[in-house]
Coordinates of C-alpha atoms and ligand atoms in Angstrom, one line a residue:
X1 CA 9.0 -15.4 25.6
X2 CA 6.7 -12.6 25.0
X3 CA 5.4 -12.4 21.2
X4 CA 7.4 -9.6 20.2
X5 CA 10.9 -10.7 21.4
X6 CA 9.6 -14.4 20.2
X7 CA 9.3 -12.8 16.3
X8 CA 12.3 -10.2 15.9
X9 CA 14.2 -13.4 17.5
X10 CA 13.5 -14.9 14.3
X11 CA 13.4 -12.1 12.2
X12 CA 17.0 -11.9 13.4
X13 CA 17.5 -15.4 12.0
X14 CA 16.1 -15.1 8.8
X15 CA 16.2 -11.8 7.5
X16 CA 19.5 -10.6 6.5
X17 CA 21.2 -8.0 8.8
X18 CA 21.4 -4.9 6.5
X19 CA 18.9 -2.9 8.2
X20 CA 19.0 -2.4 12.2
X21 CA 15.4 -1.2 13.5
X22 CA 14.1 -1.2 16.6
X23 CA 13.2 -4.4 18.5
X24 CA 9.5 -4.7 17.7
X25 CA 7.3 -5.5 15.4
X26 CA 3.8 -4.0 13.5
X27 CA 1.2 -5.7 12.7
X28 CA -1.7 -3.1 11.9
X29 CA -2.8 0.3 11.4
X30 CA -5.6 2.8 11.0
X31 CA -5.3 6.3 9.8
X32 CA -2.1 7.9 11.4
X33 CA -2.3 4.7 14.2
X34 CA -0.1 1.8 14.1
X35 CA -0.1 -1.1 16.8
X36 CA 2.8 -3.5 17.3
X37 CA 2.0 -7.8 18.0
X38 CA 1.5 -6.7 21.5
X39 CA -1.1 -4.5 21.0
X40 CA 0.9 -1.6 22.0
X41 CA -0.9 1.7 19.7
X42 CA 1.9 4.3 18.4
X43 CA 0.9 7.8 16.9
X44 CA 2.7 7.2 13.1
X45 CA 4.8 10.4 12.1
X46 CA 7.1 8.9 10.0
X47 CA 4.2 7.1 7.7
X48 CA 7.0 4.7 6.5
X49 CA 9.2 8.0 5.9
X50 CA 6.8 9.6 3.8
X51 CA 5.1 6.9 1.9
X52 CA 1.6 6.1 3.4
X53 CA 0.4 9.4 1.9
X54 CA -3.4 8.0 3.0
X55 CA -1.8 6.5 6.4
X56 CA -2.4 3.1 7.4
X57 CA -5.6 0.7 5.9
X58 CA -7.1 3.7 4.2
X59 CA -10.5 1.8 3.1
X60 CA -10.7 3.3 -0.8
X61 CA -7.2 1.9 -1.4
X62 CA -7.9 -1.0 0.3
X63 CA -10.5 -1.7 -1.7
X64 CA -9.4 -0.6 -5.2
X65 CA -6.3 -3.1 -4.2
X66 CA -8.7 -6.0 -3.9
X67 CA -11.2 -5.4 -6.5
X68 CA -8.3 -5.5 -8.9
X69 CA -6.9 -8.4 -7.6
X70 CA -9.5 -10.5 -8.2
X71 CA -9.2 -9.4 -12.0
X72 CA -6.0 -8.9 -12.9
X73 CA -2.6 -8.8 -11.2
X74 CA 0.3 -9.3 -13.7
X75 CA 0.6 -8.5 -18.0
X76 CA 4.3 -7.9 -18.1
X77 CA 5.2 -5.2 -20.6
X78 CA 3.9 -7.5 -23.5
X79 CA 0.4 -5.7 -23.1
X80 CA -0.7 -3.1 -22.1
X81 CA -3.0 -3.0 -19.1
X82 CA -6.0 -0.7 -18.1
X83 CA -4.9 0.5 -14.9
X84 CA -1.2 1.6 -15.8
X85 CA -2.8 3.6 -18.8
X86 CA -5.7 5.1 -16.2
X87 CA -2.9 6.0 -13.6
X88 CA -0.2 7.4 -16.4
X89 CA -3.1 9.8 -17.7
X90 CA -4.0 10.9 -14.7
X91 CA -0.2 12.1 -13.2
X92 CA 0.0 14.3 -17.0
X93 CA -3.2 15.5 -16.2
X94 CA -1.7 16.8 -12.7
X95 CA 1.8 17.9 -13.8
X96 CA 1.5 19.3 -17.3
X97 CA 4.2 16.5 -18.6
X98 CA 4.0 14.6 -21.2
X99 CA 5.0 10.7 -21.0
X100 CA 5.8 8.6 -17.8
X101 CA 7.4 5.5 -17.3
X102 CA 6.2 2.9 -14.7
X103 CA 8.8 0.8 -12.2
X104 CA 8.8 -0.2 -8.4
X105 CA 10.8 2.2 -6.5
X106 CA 12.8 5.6 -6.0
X107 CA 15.8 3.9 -7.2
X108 CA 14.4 2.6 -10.0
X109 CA 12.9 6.2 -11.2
X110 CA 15.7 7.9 -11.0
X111 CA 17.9 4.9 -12.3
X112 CA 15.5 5.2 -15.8
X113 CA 16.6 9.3 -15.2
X114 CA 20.1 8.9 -15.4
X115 CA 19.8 6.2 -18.3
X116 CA 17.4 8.7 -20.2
X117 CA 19.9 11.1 -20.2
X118 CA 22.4 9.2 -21.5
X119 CA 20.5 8.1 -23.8
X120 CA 18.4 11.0 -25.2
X121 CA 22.3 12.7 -25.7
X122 CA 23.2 9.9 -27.4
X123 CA 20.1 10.0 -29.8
X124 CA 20.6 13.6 -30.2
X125 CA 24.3 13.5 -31.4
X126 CA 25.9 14.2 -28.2
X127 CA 27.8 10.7 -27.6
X128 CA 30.7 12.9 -25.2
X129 CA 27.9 13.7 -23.0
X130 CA 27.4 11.1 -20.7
X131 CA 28.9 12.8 -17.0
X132 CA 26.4 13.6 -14.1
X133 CA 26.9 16.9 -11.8
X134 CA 25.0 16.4 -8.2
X135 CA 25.0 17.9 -5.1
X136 CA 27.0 16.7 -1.5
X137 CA 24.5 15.6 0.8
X138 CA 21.8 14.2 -1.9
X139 CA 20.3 10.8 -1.5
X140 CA 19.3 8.9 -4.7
X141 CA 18.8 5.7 -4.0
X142 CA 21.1 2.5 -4.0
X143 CA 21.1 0.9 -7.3
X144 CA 24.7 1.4 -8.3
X145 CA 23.7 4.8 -10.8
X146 CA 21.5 6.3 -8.2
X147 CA 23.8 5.5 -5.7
X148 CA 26.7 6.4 -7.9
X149 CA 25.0 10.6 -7.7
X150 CA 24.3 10.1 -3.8
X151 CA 26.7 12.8 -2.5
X152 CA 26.9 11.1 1.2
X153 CA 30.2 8.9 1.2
X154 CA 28.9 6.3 4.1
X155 CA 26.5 4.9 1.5
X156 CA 29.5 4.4 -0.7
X157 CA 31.8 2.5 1.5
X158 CA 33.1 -0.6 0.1
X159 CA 30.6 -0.1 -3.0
X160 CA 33.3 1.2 -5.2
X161 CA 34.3 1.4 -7.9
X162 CA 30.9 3.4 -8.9
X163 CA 30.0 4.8 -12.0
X164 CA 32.3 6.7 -13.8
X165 CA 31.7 10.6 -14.7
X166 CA 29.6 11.8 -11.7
X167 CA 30.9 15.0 -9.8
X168 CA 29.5 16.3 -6.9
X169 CA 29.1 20.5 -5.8
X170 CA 27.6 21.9 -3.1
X171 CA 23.5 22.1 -2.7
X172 CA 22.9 25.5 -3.1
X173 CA 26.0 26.7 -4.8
X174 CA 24.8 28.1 -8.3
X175 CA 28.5 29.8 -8.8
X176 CA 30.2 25.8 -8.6
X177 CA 27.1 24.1 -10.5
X178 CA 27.6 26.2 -13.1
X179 CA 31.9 26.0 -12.7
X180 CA 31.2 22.0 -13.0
X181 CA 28.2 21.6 -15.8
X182 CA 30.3 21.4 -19.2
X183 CA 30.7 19.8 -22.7
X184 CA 30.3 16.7 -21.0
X185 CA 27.6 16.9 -18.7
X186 CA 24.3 14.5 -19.8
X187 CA 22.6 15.9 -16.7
X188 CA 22.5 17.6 -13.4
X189 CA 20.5 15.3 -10.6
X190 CA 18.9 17.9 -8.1
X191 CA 16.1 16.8 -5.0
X192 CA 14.4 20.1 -4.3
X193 CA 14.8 19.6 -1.0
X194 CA 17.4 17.6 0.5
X195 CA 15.4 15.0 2.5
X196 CA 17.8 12.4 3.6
X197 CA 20.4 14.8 3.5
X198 CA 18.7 16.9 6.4
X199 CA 15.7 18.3 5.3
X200 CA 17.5 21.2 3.4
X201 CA 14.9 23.2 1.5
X202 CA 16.6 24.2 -1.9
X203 CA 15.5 28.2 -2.9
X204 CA 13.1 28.9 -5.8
X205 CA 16.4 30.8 -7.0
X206 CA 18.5 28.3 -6.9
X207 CA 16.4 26.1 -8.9
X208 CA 15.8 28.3 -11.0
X209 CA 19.3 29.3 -12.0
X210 CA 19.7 25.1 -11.8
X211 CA 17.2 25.7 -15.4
X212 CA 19.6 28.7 -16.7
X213 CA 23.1 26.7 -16.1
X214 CA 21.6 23.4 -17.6
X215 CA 19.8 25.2 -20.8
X216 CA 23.3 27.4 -21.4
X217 CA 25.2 24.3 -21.0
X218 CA 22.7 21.8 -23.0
X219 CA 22.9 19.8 -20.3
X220 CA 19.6 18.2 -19.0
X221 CA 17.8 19.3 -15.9
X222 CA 16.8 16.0 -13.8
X223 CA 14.6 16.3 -10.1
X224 CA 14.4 13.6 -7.9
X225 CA 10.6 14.0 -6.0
X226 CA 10.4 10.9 -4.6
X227 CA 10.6 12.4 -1.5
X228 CA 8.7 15.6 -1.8
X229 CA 6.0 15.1 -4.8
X230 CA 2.9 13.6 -4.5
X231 CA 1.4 16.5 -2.3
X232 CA 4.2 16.1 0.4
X233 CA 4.9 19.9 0.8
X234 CA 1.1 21.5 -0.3
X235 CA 1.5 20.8 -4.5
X236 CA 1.4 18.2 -6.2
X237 CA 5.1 18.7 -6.9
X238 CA 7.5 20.4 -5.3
X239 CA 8.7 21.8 -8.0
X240 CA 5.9 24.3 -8.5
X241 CA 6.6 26.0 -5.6
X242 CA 9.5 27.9 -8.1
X243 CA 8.2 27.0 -11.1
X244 CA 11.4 25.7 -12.6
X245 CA 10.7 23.0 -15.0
X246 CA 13.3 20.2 -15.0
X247 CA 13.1 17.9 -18.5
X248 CA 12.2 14.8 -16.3
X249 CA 11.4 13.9 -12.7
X250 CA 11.2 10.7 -10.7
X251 CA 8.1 9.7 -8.1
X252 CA 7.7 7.3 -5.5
X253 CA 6.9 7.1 -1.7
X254 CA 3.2 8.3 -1.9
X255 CA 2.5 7.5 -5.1
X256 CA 0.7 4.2 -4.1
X257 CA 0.1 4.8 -0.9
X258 CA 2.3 2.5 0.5
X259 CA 2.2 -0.6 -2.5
X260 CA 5.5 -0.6 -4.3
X261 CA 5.8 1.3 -7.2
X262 CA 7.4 4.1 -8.9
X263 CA 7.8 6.5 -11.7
X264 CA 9.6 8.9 -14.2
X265 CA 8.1 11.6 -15.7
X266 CA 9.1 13.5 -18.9
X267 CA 8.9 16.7 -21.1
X268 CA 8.0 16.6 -25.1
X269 CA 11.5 17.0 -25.3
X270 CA 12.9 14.4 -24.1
X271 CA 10.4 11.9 -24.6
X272 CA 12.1 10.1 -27.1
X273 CA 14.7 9.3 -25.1
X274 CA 14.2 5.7 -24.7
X275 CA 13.3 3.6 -27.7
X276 CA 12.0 0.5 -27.3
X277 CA 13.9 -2.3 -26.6
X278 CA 16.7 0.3 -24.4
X279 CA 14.9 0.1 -20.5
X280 CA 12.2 -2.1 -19.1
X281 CA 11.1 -3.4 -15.7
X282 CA 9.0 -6.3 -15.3
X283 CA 7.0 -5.7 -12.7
X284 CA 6.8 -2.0 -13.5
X285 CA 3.1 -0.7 -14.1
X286 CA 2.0 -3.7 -12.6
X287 CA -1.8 -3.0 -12.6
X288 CA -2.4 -3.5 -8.8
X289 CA 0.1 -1.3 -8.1
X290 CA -1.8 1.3 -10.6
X291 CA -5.0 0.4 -9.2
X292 CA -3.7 1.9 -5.4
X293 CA -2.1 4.5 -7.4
X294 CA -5.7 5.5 -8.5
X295 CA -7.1 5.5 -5.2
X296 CA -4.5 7.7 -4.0
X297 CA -5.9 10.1 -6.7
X298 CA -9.3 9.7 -5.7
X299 CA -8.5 10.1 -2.5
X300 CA -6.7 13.3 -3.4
X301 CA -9.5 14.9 -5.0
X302 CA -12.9 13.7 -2.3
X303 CA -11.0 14.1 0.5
X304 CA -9.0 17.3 -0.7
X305 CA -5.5 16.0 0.0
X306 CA -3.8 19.4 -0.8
X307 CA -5.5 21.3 1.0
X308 CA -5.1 19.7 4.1
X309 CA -1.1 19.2 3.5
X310 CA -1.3 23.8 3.4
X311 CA -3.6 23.6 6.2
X312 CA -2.0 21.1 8.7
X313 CA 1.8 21.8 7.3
X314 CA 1.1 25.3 7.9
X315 CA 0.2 24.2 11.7
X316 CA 2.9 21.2 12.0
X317 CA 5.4 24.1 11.0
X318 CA 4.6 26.6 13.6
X319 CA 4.7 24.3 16.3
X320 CA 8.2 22.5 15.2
X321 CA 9.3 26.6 14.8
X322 CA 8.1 27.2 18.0
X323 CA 10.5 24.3 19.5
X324 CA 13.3 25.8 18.2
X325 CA 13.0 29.2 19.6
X326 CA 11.6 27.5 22.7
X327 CA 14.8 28.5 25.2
X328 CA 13.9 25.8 27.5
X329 CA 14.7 23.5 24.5
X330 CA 18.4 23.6 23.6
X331 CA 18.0 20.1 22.7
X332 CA 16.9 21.8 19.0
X333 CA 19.1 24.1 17.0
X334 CA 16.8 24.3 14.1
X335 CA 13.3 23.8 12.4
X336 CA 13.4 23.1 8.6
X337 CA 11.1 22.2 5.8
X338 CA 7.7 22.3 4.0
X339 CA 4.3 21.4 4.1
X340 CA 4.3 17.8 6.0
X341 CA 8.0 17.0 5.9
X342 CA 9.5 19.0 8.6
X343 CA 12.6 18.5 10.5
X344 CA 14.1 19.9 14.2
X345 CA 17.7 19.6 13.8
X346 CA 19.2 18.3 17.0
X347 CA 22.2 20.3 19.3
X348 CA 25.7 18.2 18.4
X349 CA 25.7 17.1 22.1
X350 CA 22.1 15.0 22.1
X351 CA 21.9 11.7 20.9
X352 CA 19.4 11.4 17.9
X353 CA 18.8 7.5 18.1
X354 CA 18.0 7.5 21.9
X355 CA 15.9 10.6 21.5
X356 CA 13.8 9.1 18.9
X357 CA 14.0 6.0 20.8
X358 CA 12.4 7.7 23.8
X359 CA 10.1 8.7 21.0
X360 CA 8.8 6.2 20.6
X361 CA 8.5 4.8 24.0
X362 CA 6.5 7.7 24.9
X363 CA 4.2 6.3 22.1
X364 CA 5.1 8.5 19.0
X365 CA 6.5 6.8 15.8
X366 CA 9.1 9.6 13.9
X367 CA 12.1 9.3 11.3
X368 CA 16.3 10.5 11.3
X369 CA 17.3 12.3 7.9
X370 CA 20.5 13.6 8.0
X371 CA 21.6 11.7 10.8
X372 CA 20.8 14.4 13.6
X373 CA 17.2 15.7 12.6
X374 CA 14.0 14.5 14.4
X375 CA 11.9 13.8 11.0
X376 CA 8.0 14.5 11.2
X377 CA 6.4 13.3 7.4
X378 CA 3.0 11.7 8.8
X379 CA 0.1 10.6 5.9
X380 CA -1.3 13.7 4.1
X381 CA -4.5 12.6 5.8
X382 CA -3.2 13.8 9.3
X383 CA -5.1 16.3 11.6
X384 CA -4.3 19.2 13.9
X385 CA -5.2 17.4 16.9
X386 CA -2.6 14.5 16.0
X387 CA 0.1 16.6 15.1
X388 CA -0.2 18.6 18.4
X389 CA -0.7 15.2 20.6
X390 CA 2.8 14.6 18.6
X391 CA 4.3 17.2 19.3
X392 CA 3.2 18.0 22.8
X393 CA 5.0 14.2 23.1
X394 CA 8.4 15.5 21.3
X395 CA 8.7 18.7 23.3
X396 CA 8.5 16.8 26.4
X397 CA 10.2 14.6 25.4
X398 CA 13.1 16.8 24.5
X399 CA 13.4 18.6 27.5
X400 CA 15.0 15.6 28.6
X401 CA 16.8 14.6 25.5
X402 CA 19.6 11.7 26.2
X403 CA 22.9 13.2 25.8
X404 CA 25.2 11.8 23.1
X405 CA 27.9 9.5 25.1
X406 CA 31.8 11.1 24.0
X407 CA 33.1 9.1 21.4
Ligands
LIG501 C1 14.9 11.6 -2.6 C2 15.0 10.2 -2.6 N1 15.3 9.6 -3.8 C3 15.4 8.2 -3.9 C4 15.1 7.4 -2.8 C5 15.2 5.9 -3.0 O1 13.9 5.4 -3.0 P1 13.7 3.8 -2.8 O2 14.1 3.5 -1.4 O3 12.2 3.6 -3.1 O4 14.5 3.1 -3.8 C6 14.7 8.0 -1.6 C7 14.4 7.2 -0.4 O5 14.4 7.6 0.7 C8 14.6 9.4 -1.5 O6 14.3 10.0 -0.4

């Protein structure tokens, strides 16, 4: 049995069967390559769907990793510990907020969110406000209160019963967010752009009028980034692009570079939210995990990460743009997105698993959001030259795109 069919043979037998990928396994990577236990060398687009922000092996993460290894790997939240201090300063120092909280995941963040809010109404005198408005089509996570504000059903099937006091309006709709934000509303739960959901870039006016509704209400304004912060669309946050200012955001994905770990952010305001003793995680601001996240700000600043998201972005989108008007290409209905997560929304009759499964045969690694869009979110360290190698690979490939089969 060849190596690869040997080991997802037995990944089959041990791992438990709720995720379905493709029949073959990685072992390494460099930069935007990754190579599978044959040997066989893919072009990485997806980057783990946007969370090796310095791609695969980068050497200063690597070694920050190590070095703090071999001193320290574990406090709990006992102590404190150098590195989580270090990597806490550093994120106010690039966002202007005030206090963050340290955990393991994007669930996690926006879990600590959602409690906050609660919370922080509670301690403020507001005990009837403890309902959550979000948007159709969100993703949040799946932890039962992040999952609980996803606005995709599927992810809800036989989950129920979720928590109580969530309603959902559409993303975009300022006219219905402000019809369901009331007396009772802790907090509205907005990504500012829809990743999962599609790739759906939300305007600077409609998050900006999110801020109006939610300050006229006194309802909290909460962003989920772990999708688009950390430099994924050219800033730091996405949230700059308009300028709103929600009261709290959650990070994850690139904030380590690929090592587990993740983050809430808050304003003076709400800062108090949660006293001691009300939300912990044990592994949260585990120091080796802060020590990566250093290195990705290191690397941010020598290598001049931003920079290179405007530049390349900027590239990646006129050539996913230039798909989509491409006649020859009916395959694509649409381009979406910003900086390096970008999106080509397939026509209803191709099949989006076989197409990326061609993909990837033709040697290029991408990501489905939304369920029908082609997802290209490669590390913020990616050149011209690989994006267009990519992409010369996807148009080609989508000339020929596999037609879905009638259900
Ligand atoms: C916007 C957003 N929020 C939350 C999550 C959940 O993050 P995690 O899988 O780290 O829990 C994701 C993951 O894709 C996401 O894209």
């Amino acid at each position: 049995m060849a190596k690869n069919e040997e080991r997802v043979a037995e990944a089959k037998r041990v791992l438990l069967g709720n995720y379905k990928p493709p029949a073959f396994v990685l072992s390494k990577g460099q930069g935007c390559r990754v190579e599978d236990v044959e040997g066989h060398s893919y072009l990485d687009l997806a980057a783990g769907i946007a969370v090796l922000s310095l791609g695969h092996a980068h050497e200063a993460l690597a070694r920050a990793v190590a070095e703090q290894a071999t001193k320290l790997v574990h406090t709990s939240n006992l102590f404190y510990n150098e590195r989580s201090i270090e990597l806490a300063s550093a994120i106010i120092d690039a966002t202007s907020y005030d206090k963050v909280y340290f955990c393991n995941s994007g669930t996690e963040a926006n879990e600590a969110m959602l409690k906050l809010a609660r919370r922080w109404q509670f301690e403020h005198g507001h005990k009837e406000r403890t309902e959550f408005v979000a948007t159709h089509n969100s993703f949040h996570g799946r932890t039962m209160g992040a999952l609980s504000v996803t606005g995709q059903p599927k992810y809800h099937v036989g989950m129920e019963p979720l928590i109580d006091g969530v309603s959902f309006v559409d993303y975009g709709d300022l006219d219905a967010m402000r019809a369901a934000v009331g007396a009772k509303t802790a907090a509205v739960i907005v990504e500012p752009i829809q990743a999962e959901g599609g790739i759906i870039v939300g305007s600077d006016a409609y998050l900006l009028g999110l801020r109006e509704i939610c300050d006229k209400a006194g309802a909290l304004l909460i962003f989920d980034e772990v999708q688009t912060g950390y430099g994924r669309t050219g800033k730091f946050l996405c949230r700059e692009w308009s300028g709103v200012l929600p009261d709290a955001f959650s990070l994850a994905k690139g904030i380590a570079g690929g090592f587990p770990l993740g983050a809430m952010v808050v304003n003076k305001r709400v800062a108090d939210g949660l006293p001691p003793g009300s939300h912990a995680s044990t592994f949260g601001g585990n120091p080796v995990a802060c020590a990566a996240g250093l290195a990705v700000f290191e690397v941010f600043k020598k290598e001049n990460v931003l920079h290179n998201v405007l530049d390349v972005g900027a590239h990646l989108e006129s050539r996913v743009r230039a798909i989509a008007a491409d006649a020859n290409l009916p395959s694509v209905i649409e381009a979406r997105g910003k900086g390096l997560l970008q999106g080509l929304k397939l026509a209803k009759h191709i099949d989006p698993l076989a197409t990326i499964a061609m993909i990837r045969e033709a040697g290029v690694l991408l990501s489905i959001a939304g369920g029908d869009v082609l997802r290209v979110s490669p590390s913020l360290l990616v050149t011209k030259a690989e994006i267009d190698e990519g992409l010369d690979v996807i148009a080609k490939v989508l000339r020929n795109a596999p037609a879905a089969v009638a259900a």
